[in-house]
Amino acid sequence: MTARFALNSATTKHWPLPDLVAGCVRAGVRGVGLWREETAAFGLDKTASLVRDAGLAVTSLCRGGFFTDEGWFDDNRRAIDEAATLGAPALVLVSGGLPAGSRDLDSARAHVGDAIGRLVPHAQSAGVRLALEPLHPMFAADRCVVSTLGQALDLVAPHPVDAAGVVVDTYHLWWDDQVWAQIARAGRESRIACFQVADWVTPLPAGVLLGRGLPGDGCVDNRRFRRAVDAAGYTGPVEVEVFSAEVWARPGDEVLDAALRGYRETVVG
Amino acid sequence: MTARFALNSATTKHWPLPDLVAGCVRAGVRGVGLWREETAAFGLDKTASLVRDAGLAVTSLCRGGFFTDEGWFDDNRRAIDEAATLGAPALVLVSGGLPAGSRDLDSARAHVGDAIGRLVPHAQSAGVRLALEPLHPMFAADRCVVSTLGQALDLVAPHPVDAAGVVVDTYHLWWDDQVWAQIARAGRESRIACFQVADWVTPLPAGVLLGRGLPGDGCVDNRRFRRAVDAAGYTGPVEVEVFSAEVWARPGDEVLDAALRGYRETVVG
């Protein structure tokens, strides 16, 4: 029942890595999604050993992207190397928002496609797939100009399938009536690199970043998404990734239990 | 330069109606968008006289909709009557969110189309056009399940053009790369009933309702939208509608001046 379940460590932000790994092993969880900040703080090689020795797979590394930041090219190459060291098949890319003072979304989106193209050779030689993530349109100005799965697929389309895919994250895409056709397209085009689930709860907090719910706590039809990616041929992990100040305040073991319960009751089946 | 400008009274929420009307006349503004709550508080007939005697047009009445509320049918019929009394050509419809406990967006959207169909005869006999407004996807759960212009056009398509149109509001639609094609479609199908402008500013406040900016204060390309609706054949008013706690704290005259300046500098031309 939990063979495909993976815990993205952003869900249990304050759980120290060794405890998180031990907790996952105890719960029978086989995969974890990790973040660069925490692997850097714990030590990259040390993290790789810790996870490998526990028999866990690193399902994704978050995150590269932010292609408007100075130094984005070198930083993303480092991120690719880190993913390779961790054995993560996918590096999640959050593209960044509009440049300061700009109103030109089209150019900002085109720049994302260009940036991916420049990173492809390094990704291919490292054996890491770039996973472009569309974020909810409420983040279009300041975090991610890529707002729909259709846009993400258009942007990766010119690049090799083994080097560039997309993330399907239910929190960001649940409102889109075209997402079902785009998931089917993503399957046909072999682009689904990562599948993440969370839930939508209201009211949103200030800044809107830390307002997600665990699967089952909100109005997202995560089961329909899971069935859709399966029908599109996706057989990879199902990562629970929840940014929530409320969830972060709870003990890691308790959150993992709740995430597994939500997964069993509202995602699989 | 300001012939098409209209002030939606939500922009100057605490400006008493007689002051707002006098301020508009002083500034050479010819149209106002009004809200049911304020017209009811001031008196519907009294509001109609006040505005008419000042030579102002009521460009829209906000709002009907919320089709999941008990009594929605009778309430929307009353709203249509109020719009007719005020001489407002359009009643803006905010459809409402998901029913409590539901994850079924498709059904919720279909219900919106059905509800409009039930209201069409009354709208036609009153000479008021129902104007379905797509709201930003961040409101899909709790305020409006209609999230894109394409969805809104699909939902009004079965109904007569004189009785059912759509609202193009730049704050809600600016992130959508398909909006340009859908504005052109809206023109071809004669569905643009109302055009509203505001700007997107970050960070969003808690609850995300009161975080808009005046035109020019954010990253929305309002000029591109204005040109697009014009190119689609729209010749009606351009309403500035800004929900913002910060803007509401300023004197009405000052806000109207700022709205006119933003309109001249970033919307027309």
Coordinates of C-alpha atoms in Angstrom, one line a residue:
Chain A
M1 CA 0.0 0.0 0.0
T2 CA 2.9 2.4 0.7
A3 CA 5.3 1.0 -1.9
R4 CA 5.2 4.3 -3.9
F5 CA 4.8 6.7 -1.0
A6 CA 7.7 9.1 -0.5
L7 CA 8.1 11.8 2.1
N8 CA 9.3 15.1 0.9
S9 CA 11.3 16.5 3.8
A10 CA 9.7 20.0 3.4
T11 CA 6.6 18.4 5.0
T12 CA 8.6 17.8 8.3
K13 CA 10.9 20.8 8.1
H14 CA 12.1 20.7 11.6
W15 CA 12.7 16.9 11.8
P16 CA 16.5 16.4 11.8
L17 CA 17.6 14.3 8.9
P18 CA 18.8 11.2 10.9
D19 CA 15.5 11.2 12.7
L20 CA 13.5 11.6 9.5
V21 CA 15.4 8.7 7.9
A22 CA 14.9 6.5 11.0
G23 CA 11.2 7.5 11.1
C24 CA 10.8 6.5 7.4
V25 CA 12.5 3.2 7.9
R26 CA 10.2 2.5 11.0
A27 CA 7.1 3.4 8.9
G28 CA 8.1 1.2 5.9
V29 CA 8.6 4.3 3.7
R30 CA 11.1 3.7 0.9
G31 CA 11.6 7.1 -0.6
V32 CA 12.4 10.7 0.5
G33 CA 12.5 13.9 -1.4
L34 CA 15.2 16.2 -0.1
W35 CA 16.1 19.9 -0.2
R36 CA 19.5 21.5 -1.0
E37 CA 19.6 23.6 2.1
E38 CA 19.3 20.7 4.5
T39 CA 21.6 18.4 2.6
A40 CA 24.2 21.2 2.6
A41 CA 23.8 21.8 6.3
F42 CA 24.1 18.1 7.2
G43 CA 26.8 17.5 4.6
L44 CA 26.1 16.3 1.1
D45 CA 28.2 13.1 1.2
K46 CA 27.0 12.4 4.7
T47 CA 23.4 12.7 3.6
A48 CA 24.0 10.4 0.7
S49 CA 25.5 7.8 3.0
L50 CA 22.8 8.2 5.6
V51 CA 20.0 7.7 3.1
R52 CA 21.7 4.9 1.2
D53 CA 22.7 2.9 4.3
A54 CA 19.1 3.1 5.4
G55 CA 18.0 1.6 2.1
L56 CA 16.0 4.6 1.1
A57 CA 15.8 6.1 -2.4
V58 CA 16.1 9.9 -2.9
T59 CA 13.1 10.5 -5.1
S60 CA 13.9 14.2 -6.0
L61 CA 16.1 17.1 -5.0
C62 CA 14.5 20.5 -4.5
R63 CA 15.4 22.8 -6.0
G64 CA 17.1 24.4 -8.9
G65 CA 15.6 27.2 -11.0
F66 CA 15.2 30.9 -10.1
F67 CA 16.6 31.7 -13.5
T68 CA 16.4 35.5 -12.9
D69 CA 18.9 35.3 -10.0
E70 CA 22.5 36.4 -10.7
G71 CA 24.7 33.3 -10.9
W72 CA 21.7 31.0 -11.8
F73 CA 23.8 29.0 -14.3
D74 CA 26.5 28.0 -12.0
D75 CA 24.2 27.4 -9.1
N76 CA 22.0 25.1 -11.2
R77 CA 25.0 23.2 -12.3
R78 CA 25.9 22.7 -8.7
A79 CA 22.4 21.6 -8.0
I80 CA 22.6 19.0 -10.7
D81 CA 25.9 17.6 -9.3
E82 CA 24.3 17.4 -5.8
A83 CA 21.3 15.5 -7.2
A84 CA 23.8 13.1 -8.9
T85 CA 25.7 12.6 -5.6
L86 CA 22.4 11.8 -3.8
G87 CA 21.3 9.5 -6.5
A88 CA 18.2 11.6 -7.1
P89 CA 16.8 11.0 -10.6
A90 CA 15.2 14.5 -10.8
L91 CA 16.1 18.0 -9.9
V92 CA 12.9 20.1 -9.3
L93 CA 13.1 23.5 -11.0
V94 CA 11.1 26.5 -9.7
S95 CA 11.6 29.0 -12.4
G96 CA 11.4 32.3 -10.5
G97 CA 9.1 35.2 -11.0
L98 CA 9.1 38.3 -13.1
P99 CA 12.3 40.4 -13.2
A100 CA 11.9 43.5 -11.0
G101 CA 9.8 46.1 -12.8
S102 CA 8.8 43.8 -15.7
R103 CA 5.3 43.1 -16.9
D104 CA 6.5 40.8 -19.6
L105 CA 5.4 37.3 -18.7
D106 CA 5.9 35.9 -22.2
S107 CA 9.6 36.9 -22.2
A108 CA 10.1 35.6 -18.7
R109 CA 8.6 32.2 -19.7
A110 CA 10.7 32.1 -22.8
H111 CA 13.8 32.7 -20.7
V112 CA 12.9 29.6 -18.6
G113 CA 13.0 27.5 -21.8
D114 CA 16.3 29.0 -22.8
A115 CA 17.8 28.4 -19.4
I116 CA 16.7 24.7 -19.4
G117 CA 18.4 24.4 -22.8
R118 CA 21.6 25.7 -21.4
L119 CA 21.5 23.2 -18.5
V120 CA 20.6 20.1 -20.6
P121 CA 24.2 19.1 -21.5
H122 CA 25.3 19.1 -17.8
A123 CA 22.1 17.3 -16.7
Q124 CA 22.7 14.6 -19.3
S125 CA 26.3 14.0 -18.4
A126 CA 25.3 13.8 -14.7
G127 CA 22.4 11.5 -15.4
V128 CA 19.9 13.8 -13.7
R129 CA 16.6 14.9 -15.2
L130 CA 15.5 18.5 -14.9
A131 CA 11.9 18.6 -13.6
L132 CA 10.2 21.9 -14.4
E133 CA 7.5 22.6 -11.9
P134 CA 4.4 24.7 -12.7
L135 CA 3.4 26.6 -9.6
H136 CA 0.0 27.9 -8.8
P137 CA -0.8 31.1 -10.6
M138 CA -0.8 33.0 -7.3
F139 CA 3.0 32.6 -7.4
A140 CA 3.4 33.9 -11.0
A141 CA 4.8 37.3 -10.1
D142 CA 7.3 36.4 -7.4
R143 CA 8.2 32.7 -7.5
C144 CA 7.4 31.0 -10.7
V145 CA 6.2 32.4 -14.1
V146 CA 5.3 28.8 -15.2
S147 CA 1.7 28.4 -14.0
T148 CA 0.2 25.5 -15.9
L149 CA 1.2 22.0 -16.9
G150 CA 0.6 22.9 -20.5
Q151 CA 3.1 25.8 -20.3
A152 CA 5.6 23.5 -18.6
L153 CA 5.2 20.9 -21.3
D154 CA 5.6 23.5 -24.0
L155 CA 8.8 24.8 -22.4
V156 CA 10.5 21.4 -22.1
A157 CA 9.3 20.1 -25.5
P158 CA 12.4 21.2 -27.4
H159 CA 14.7 19.4 -25.1
P160 CA 15.6 15.7 -24.8
V161 CA 13.2 13.6 -22.8
D162 CA 15.9 12.1 -20.7
A163 CA 17.1 15.5 -19.6
A164 CA 13.9 17.5 -19.2
G165 CA 10.6 16.6 -17.7
V166 CA 7.9 18.2 -15.6
V167 CA 6.5 18.0 -12.0
V168 CA 2.8 17.2 -11.5
D169 CA 2.0 18.7 -8.1
T170 CA -1.7 18.6 -7.2
Y171 CA -1.6 21.6 -5.0
H172 CA -0.5 23.8 -7.9
L173 CA -2.7 22.3 -10.6
W174 CA -6.0 21.2 -9.0
W175 CA -8.0 24.2 -10.2
D176 CA -7.2 23.7 -13.9
D177 CA -9.8 22.0 -16.0
Q178 CA -7.2 21.4 -18.8
V179 CA -4.9 19.5 -16.5
W180 CA -6.4 16.1 -17.3
A181 CA -5.7 16.5 -21.0
Q182 CA -2.2 17.8 -20.2
I183 CA -1.4 14.9 -17.9
A184 CA -2.4 12.5 -20.7
R185 CA -0.1 14.6 -23.1
A186 CA 2.7 14.5 -20.5
G187 CA 2.4 10.7 -20.5
R188 CA 2.4 10.5 -24.3
E189 CA 5.5 12.7 -24.4
S190 CA 7.2 10.8 -21.6
R191 CA 7.7 14.0 -19.5
I192 CA 6.3 13.1 -16.0
A193 CA 9.5 13.3 -13.9
C194 CA 7.9 13.7 -10.5
F195 CA 4.5 13.5 -8.9
Q196 CA 3.7 15.4 -5.7
V197 CA 0.5 15.6 -3.7
A198 CA -0.8 18.0 -1.0
D199 CA -4.2 19.6 -0.3
W200 CA -5.7 23.0 -0.6
V201 CA -7.1 24.5 2.6
T202 CA -8.5 28.0 3.2
P203 CA -8.1 30.7 4.3
L204 CA -4.6 31.2 2.9
P205 CA -2.0 32.7 5.2
A206 CA -0.2 36.0 4.5
G207 CA 2.4 35.4 1.7
V208 CA 0.4 32.3 0.7
L209 CA 3.4 30.0 0.9
L210 CA 2.8 28.0 4.1
G211 CA -0.9 27.2 3.8
R212 CA -1.0 23.7 2.4
G213 CA -2.8 20.8 3.9
L214 CA -1.9 17.1 4.2
P215 CA -3.7 14.9 1.6
G216 CA -7.3 14.5 2.7
D217 CA -7.5 17.7 4.7
G218 CA -8.8 19.9 1.8
C219 CA -10.6 20.0 -1.5
V220 CA -8.1 18.5 -3.9
D221 CA -9.1 15.3 -5.7
N222 CA -5.7 13.7 -5.2
R223 CA -7.1 10.3 -6.2
R224 CA -8.2 11.6 -9.6
F225 CA -4.7 13.0 -10.1
R226 CA -3.0 9.7 -9.0
R227 CA -5.2 7.7 -11.4
A228 CA -4.6 10.2 -14.2
V229 CA -0.8 10.0 -13.9
D230 CA -1.0 6.2 -13.6
A231 CA -3.2 6.1 -16.8
A232 CA -0.6 8.3 -18.5
G233 CA 2.0 5.5 -17.7
Y234 CA 3.7 7.0 -14.7
T235 CA 4.9 4.3 -12.3
G236 CA 7.2 6.4 -10.1
P237 CA 6.9 7.6 -6.5
V238 CA 4.1 9.6 -5.0
E239 CA 5.7 12.4 -2.9
V240 CA 3.8 14.1 -0.2
E241 CA 5.0 17.6 0.0
V242 CA 3.3 20.0 2.3
F243 CA 4.5 23.5 3.3
S244 CA 2.6 24.4 6.3
A245 CA 3.5 26.3 9.5
E246 CA 0.8 24.3 11.3
V247 CA 2.1 21.0 10.1
W248 CA 5.7 22.0 10.9
A249 CA 4.7 22.6 14.5
R250 CA 3.9 18.9 15.0
P251 CA 6.3 16.1 15.7
G252 CA 7.8 14.5 12.6
D253 CA 6.6 10.9 13.4
E254 CA 3.0 12.2 13.9
V255 CA 3.1 14.1 10.6
L256 CA 4.5 11.1 8.8
D257 CA 1.7 8.9 10.2
A258 CA -0.9 11.5 9.2
A259 CA 0.6 11.8 5.7
L260 CA 0.5 8.0 5.3
R261 CA -3.1 7.9 6.5
G262 CA -4.1 10.6 4.1
Y263 CA -2.2 8.8 1.3
R264 CA -4.0 5.5 2.0
E265 CA -7.4 7.1 2.3
T266 CA -7.4 9.7 -0.4
V267 CA -4.6 9.1 -2.9
V268 CA -4.4 5.4 -3.6
G269 CA -7.2 3.0 -4.5
Chain B
M1 CA -8.6 60.6 -22.2
T2 CA -11.0 59.6 -19.4
A3 CA -14.1 59.1 -21.5
R4 CA -14.2 55.4 -20.8
F5 CA -12.9 55.4 -17.2
A6 CA -15.2 54.2 -14.5
L7 CA -14.7 54.0 -10.8
N8 CA -15.9 50.8 -9.1
S9 CA -16.9 51.9 -5.7
A10 CA -15.1 48.9 -4.1
T11 CA -11.9 50.9 -4.8
T12 CA -13.0 53.7 -2.4
K13 CA -15.0 51.5 0.1
H14 CA -15.3 54.1 2.8
W15 CA -16.1 57.1 0.6
P16 CA -19.8 57.8 1.2
L17 CA -21.9 57.6 -1.9
P18 CA -22.8 61.3 -2.2
D19 CA -19.1 62.2 -1.8
L20 CA -18.1 59.6 -4.4
V21 CA -20.6 60.9 -6.9
A22 CA -19.5 64.5 -6.3
G23 CA -15.8 63.5 -6.6
C24 CA -16.5 61.7 -9.9
V25 CA -18.2 64.7 -11.3
R26 CA -15.4 67.0 -10.2
A27 CA -12.9 64.7 -11.8
G28 CA -14.8 64.4 -15.1
V29 CA -15.5 60.7 -14.5
R30 CA -18.7 59.6 -16.2
G31 CA -19.3 56.1 -14.9
V32 CA -19.4 54.2 -11.6
G33 CA -19.6 50.5 -10.7
L34 CA -21.7 50.0 -7.6
W35 CA -22.2 47.3 -5.0
R36 CA -25.5 46.0 -3.7
E37 CA -24.6 46.4 0.0
E38 CA -23.9 50.1 -0.4
T39 CA -26.9 50.8 -2.6
A40 CA -29.2 49.0 -0.1
A41 CA -27.7 50.9 2.8
F42 CA -28.1 54.3 1.0
G43 CA -31.5 53.3 -0.5
L44 CA -31.8 51.8 -3.9
D45 CA -34.1 54.5 -5.4
K46 CA -32.2 57.2 -3.7
T47 CA -28.9 55.9 -5.2
A48 CA -30.5 55.7 -8.6
S49 CA -31.6 59.3 -8.4
L50 CA -28.3 60.5 -7.0
V51 CA -26.3 59.0 -9.8
R52 CA -28.7 59.9 -12.5
D53 CA -29.0 63.5 -11.4
A54 CA -25.3 63.8 -11.4
G55 CA -25.2 62.7 -15.0
L56 CA -23.2 59.5 -14.2
A57 CA -23.8 56.1 -15.7
V58 CA -23.9 53.0 -13.5
T59 CA -21.5 50.7 -15.5
S60 CA -22.1 47.5 -13.4
L61 CA -23.7 46.2 -10.3
C62 CA -21.7 43.8 -8.1
R63 CA -22.7 41.2 -7.4
G64 CA -24.9 38.2 -7.9
G65 CA -23.8 34.6 -8.0
F66 CA -22.8 32.5 -5.0
F67 CA -25.0 29.7 -6.5
T68 CA -24.3 27.3 -3.6
D69 CA -25.9 29.6 -1.0
E70 CA -29.4 28.7 0.1
G71 CA -31.9 31.1 -1.6
W72 CA -29.5 31.9 -4.4
F73 CA -32.3 31.9 -7.0
D74 CA -34.5 34.5 -5.3
D75 CA -31.5 36.6 -4.3
N76 CA -30.2 36.7 -7.8
R77 CA -33.6 37.7 -9.2
R78 CA -33.6 40.6 -6.7
A79 CA -30.1 41.6 -7.8
I80 CA -31.3 41.7 -11.4
D81 CA -34.1 43.9 -10.4
E82 CA -31.8 46.2 -8.5
A83 CA -29.5 46.5 -11.6
A84 CA -32.5 47.4 -13.7
T85 CA -33.5 50.1 -11.2
L86 CA -30.0 51.6 -11.3
G87 CA -29.8 51.4 -15.1
A88 CA -26.8 49.1 -14.8
P89 CA -26.4 47.1 -18.0
A90 CA -24.6 44.3 -16.3
L91 CA -24.9 42.3 -13.1
V92 CA -21.5 40.8 -12.1
L93 CA -21.7 37.2 -11.0
V94 CA -19.2 35.6 -8.7
S95 CA -20.2 32.0 -8.8
G96 CA -19.2 30.8 -5.3
G97 CA -16.7 28.1 -4.3
L98 CA -17.0 24.3 -3.8
P99 CA -19.9 23.0 -1.6
A100 CA -18.7 22.1 1.9
G101 CA -16.8 18.8 1.8
S102 CA -16.8 18.5 -2.0
R103 CA -13.8 17.9 -4.2
D104 CA -15.9 17.9 -7.4
L105 CA -15.0 21.0 -9.4
D106 CA -16.5 19.8 -12.6
S107 CA -20.0 19.4 -11.0
A108 CA -19.6 22.8 -9.3
R109 CA -18.8 24.4 -12.6
A110 CA -21.7 22.7 -14.4
H111 CA -24.0 24.0 -11.6
V112 CA -22.9 27.6 -12.4
G113 CA -24.0 27.1 -16.1
D114 CA -27.3 25.6 -14.9
A115 CA -27.9 28.5 -12.5
I116 CA -27.3 31.1 -15.2
G117 CA -29.8 29.3 -17.5
R118 CA -32.4 29.5 -14.8
L119 CA -31.8 33.3 -14.4
V120 CA -31.8 34.1 -18.1
P121 CA -35.6 34.7 -18.5
H122 CA -35.7 37.2 -15.7
A123 CA -32.5 38.9 -16.9
Q124 CA -34.0 39.3 -20.4
S125 CA -37.2 40.7 -19.1
A126 CA -35.4 43.1 -16.9
G127 CA -32.9 44.1 -19.7
V128 CA -29.9 43.3 -17.5
R129 CA -27.0 41.2 -18.7
L130 CA -25.6 38.5 -16.5
A131 CA -21.8 39.0 -16.5
L132 CA -20.0 35.8 -15.3
E133 CA -16.7 36.7 -13.8
P134 CA -13.7 34.2 -13.7
L135 CA -11.8 34.8 -10.5
H136 CA -8.1 34.0 -9.9
P137 CA -7.5 30.3 -9.3
M138 CA -6.5 31.1 -5.7
F139 CA -10.2 31.7 -5.1
A140 CA -11.4 28.4 -6.7
A141 CA -12.1 26.7 -3.4
D142 CA -14.0 29.3 -1.5
R143 CA -15.2 32.1 -3.7
C144 CA -15.5 31.2 -7.4
V145 CA -15.0 27.8 -9.1
V146 CA -14.8 29.6 -12.5
S147 CA -11.1 30.3 -12.9
T148 CA -10.4 31.2 -16.5
L149 CA -11.9 33.2 -19.2
G150 CA -12.2 30.0 -21.3
Q151 CA -14.3 28.3 -18.6
A152 CA -16.5 31.4 -18.3
L153 CA -17.1 31.5 -22.1
D154 CA -17.9 27.8 -22.1
L155 CA -20.5 28.3 -19.4
V156 CA -22.3 31.2 -20.9
A157 CA -22.1 29.7 -24.5
P158 CA -25.5 27.9 -24.4
H159 CA -27.3 31.1 -23.3
P160 CA -28.5 34.1 -25.3
V161 CA -25.9 36.8 -25.9
D162 CA -28.1 39.6 -24.7
A163 CA -28.6 37.9 -21.4
A164 CA -25.2 36.3 -20.6
G165 CA -21.7 37.6 -21.0
V166 CA -18.4 37.6 -19.1
V167 CA -16.2 39.9 -17.1
V168 CA -12.6 40.4 -18.2
D169 CA -10.8 41.5 -15.0
T170 CA -7.1 41.8 -15.4
Y171 CA -6.3 41.1 -11.8
H172 CA -7.8 37.6 -12.1
L173 CA -6.6 36.7 -15.6
W174 CA -3.1 38.3 -16.0
W175 CA -1.2 35.0 -15.5
D176 CA -3.0 33.1 -18.2
D177 CA -1.2 32.7 -21.5
Q178 CA -4.4 31.6 -23.1
V179 CA -6.3 34.7 -22.2
W180 CA -5.4 36.5 -25.4
A181 CA -7.0 33.9 -27.5
Q182 CA -10.0 33.8 -25.2
I183 CA -10.4 37.6 -25.3
A184 CA -10.5 37.3 -29.1
R185 CA -13.0 34.5 -28.8
A186 CA -15.1 36.6 -26.4
G187 CA -15.2 39.3 -29.0
R188 CA -16.2 37.0 -31.8
E189 CA -18.9 35.6 -29.6
S190 CA -20.0 39.0 -28.4
R191 CA -19.6 38.1 -24.8
I192 CA -17.6 40.9 -23.2
A193 CA -20.0 42.5 -20.8
C194 CA -17.6 44.2 -18.5
F195 CA -13.9 45.1 -18.4
Q196 CA -12.1 45.8 -15.1
V197 CA -8.5 46.6 -14.3
A198 CA -6.4 46.4 -11.2
D199 CA -2.8 45.5 -10.5
W200 CA -1.0 42.5 -8.9
V201 CA 1.2 43.3 -5.9
T202 CA 3.1 41.0 -3.6
P203 CA 3.2 39.8 -0.9
L204 CA -0.4 38.8 -0.7
P205 CA -2.1 39.5 2.6
A206 CA -3.8 36.7 4.7
G207 CA -7.0 35.6 3.1
V208 CA -5.7 37.1 -0.2
L209 CA -8.8 39.2 -0.9
L210 CA -7.5 42.7 -0.1
G211 CA -4.1 42.7 -1.7
R212 CA -4.7 44.4 -5.1
G213 CA -2.9 47.5 -6.4
L214 CA -4.1 50.5 -8.4
P215 CA -3.2 50.2 -12.1
G216 CA 0.5 50.9 -12.5
D217 CA 1.5 49.7 -9.0
G218 CA 2.2 46.1 -10.0
C219 CA 3.1 43.7 -12.7
V220 CA -0.1 43.4 -14.8
D221 CA 0.2 44.5 -18.4
N222 CA -3.1 46.4 -18.3
R223 CA -2.4 48.2 -21.5
R224 CA -2.1 44.9 -23.4
F225 CA -5.5 43.8 -21.9
R226 CA -7.1 47.1 -22.9
R227 CA -5.8 46.8 -26.4
A228 CA -6.9 43.2 -26.6
V229 CA -10.5 43.9 -25.6
D230 CA -10.6 46.9 -27.9
A231 CA -9.3 44.7 -30.7
A232 CA -12.0 42.2 -29.9
G233 CA -14.6 45.0 -30.5
Y234 CA -15.3 46.1 -26.9
T235 CA -16.1 49.8 -26.7
G236 CA -17.5 49.9 -23.2
P237 CA -16.2 51.4 -19.9
V238 CA -12.9 50.5 -18.3
E239 CA -13.7 50.1 -14.6
V240 CA -10.9 50.4 -12.0
E241 CA -11.8 48.0 -9.2
V242 CA -9.2 47.6 -6.4
F243 CA -9.8 45.7 -3.2
S244 CA -7.1 46.9 -0.9
A245 CA -6.9 47.6 2.8
E246 CA -4.1 50.1 2.1
V247 CA -6.0 51.9 -0.6
W248 CA -9.2 52.0 1.5
A249 CA -7.2 53.8 4.3
R250 CA -6.6 56.8 1.9
P251 CA -9.1 59.6 1.2
G252 CA -11.5 59.0 -1.7
D253 CA -10.4 62.0 -3.7
E254 CA -6.8 61.0 -3.5
V255 CA -7.5 57.4 -4.5
L256 CA -9.6 58.6 -7.5
D257 CA -6.7 60.9 -8.6
A258 CA -4.2 58.0 -8.3
A259 CA -6.6 55.7 -10.2
L260 CA -7.0 58.2 -13.0
R261 CA -3.2 58.7 -13.2
G262 CA -2.6 55.0 -13.3
Y263 CA -5.3 54.7 -16.0
R264 CA -3.7 57.4 -18.1
E265 CA -0.2 56.1 -17.7
T266 CA -0.6 52.4 -17.9
V267 CA -4.0 51.5 -19.4
V268 CA -4.9 53.8 -22.3
G269 CA -2.6 54.7 -25.2

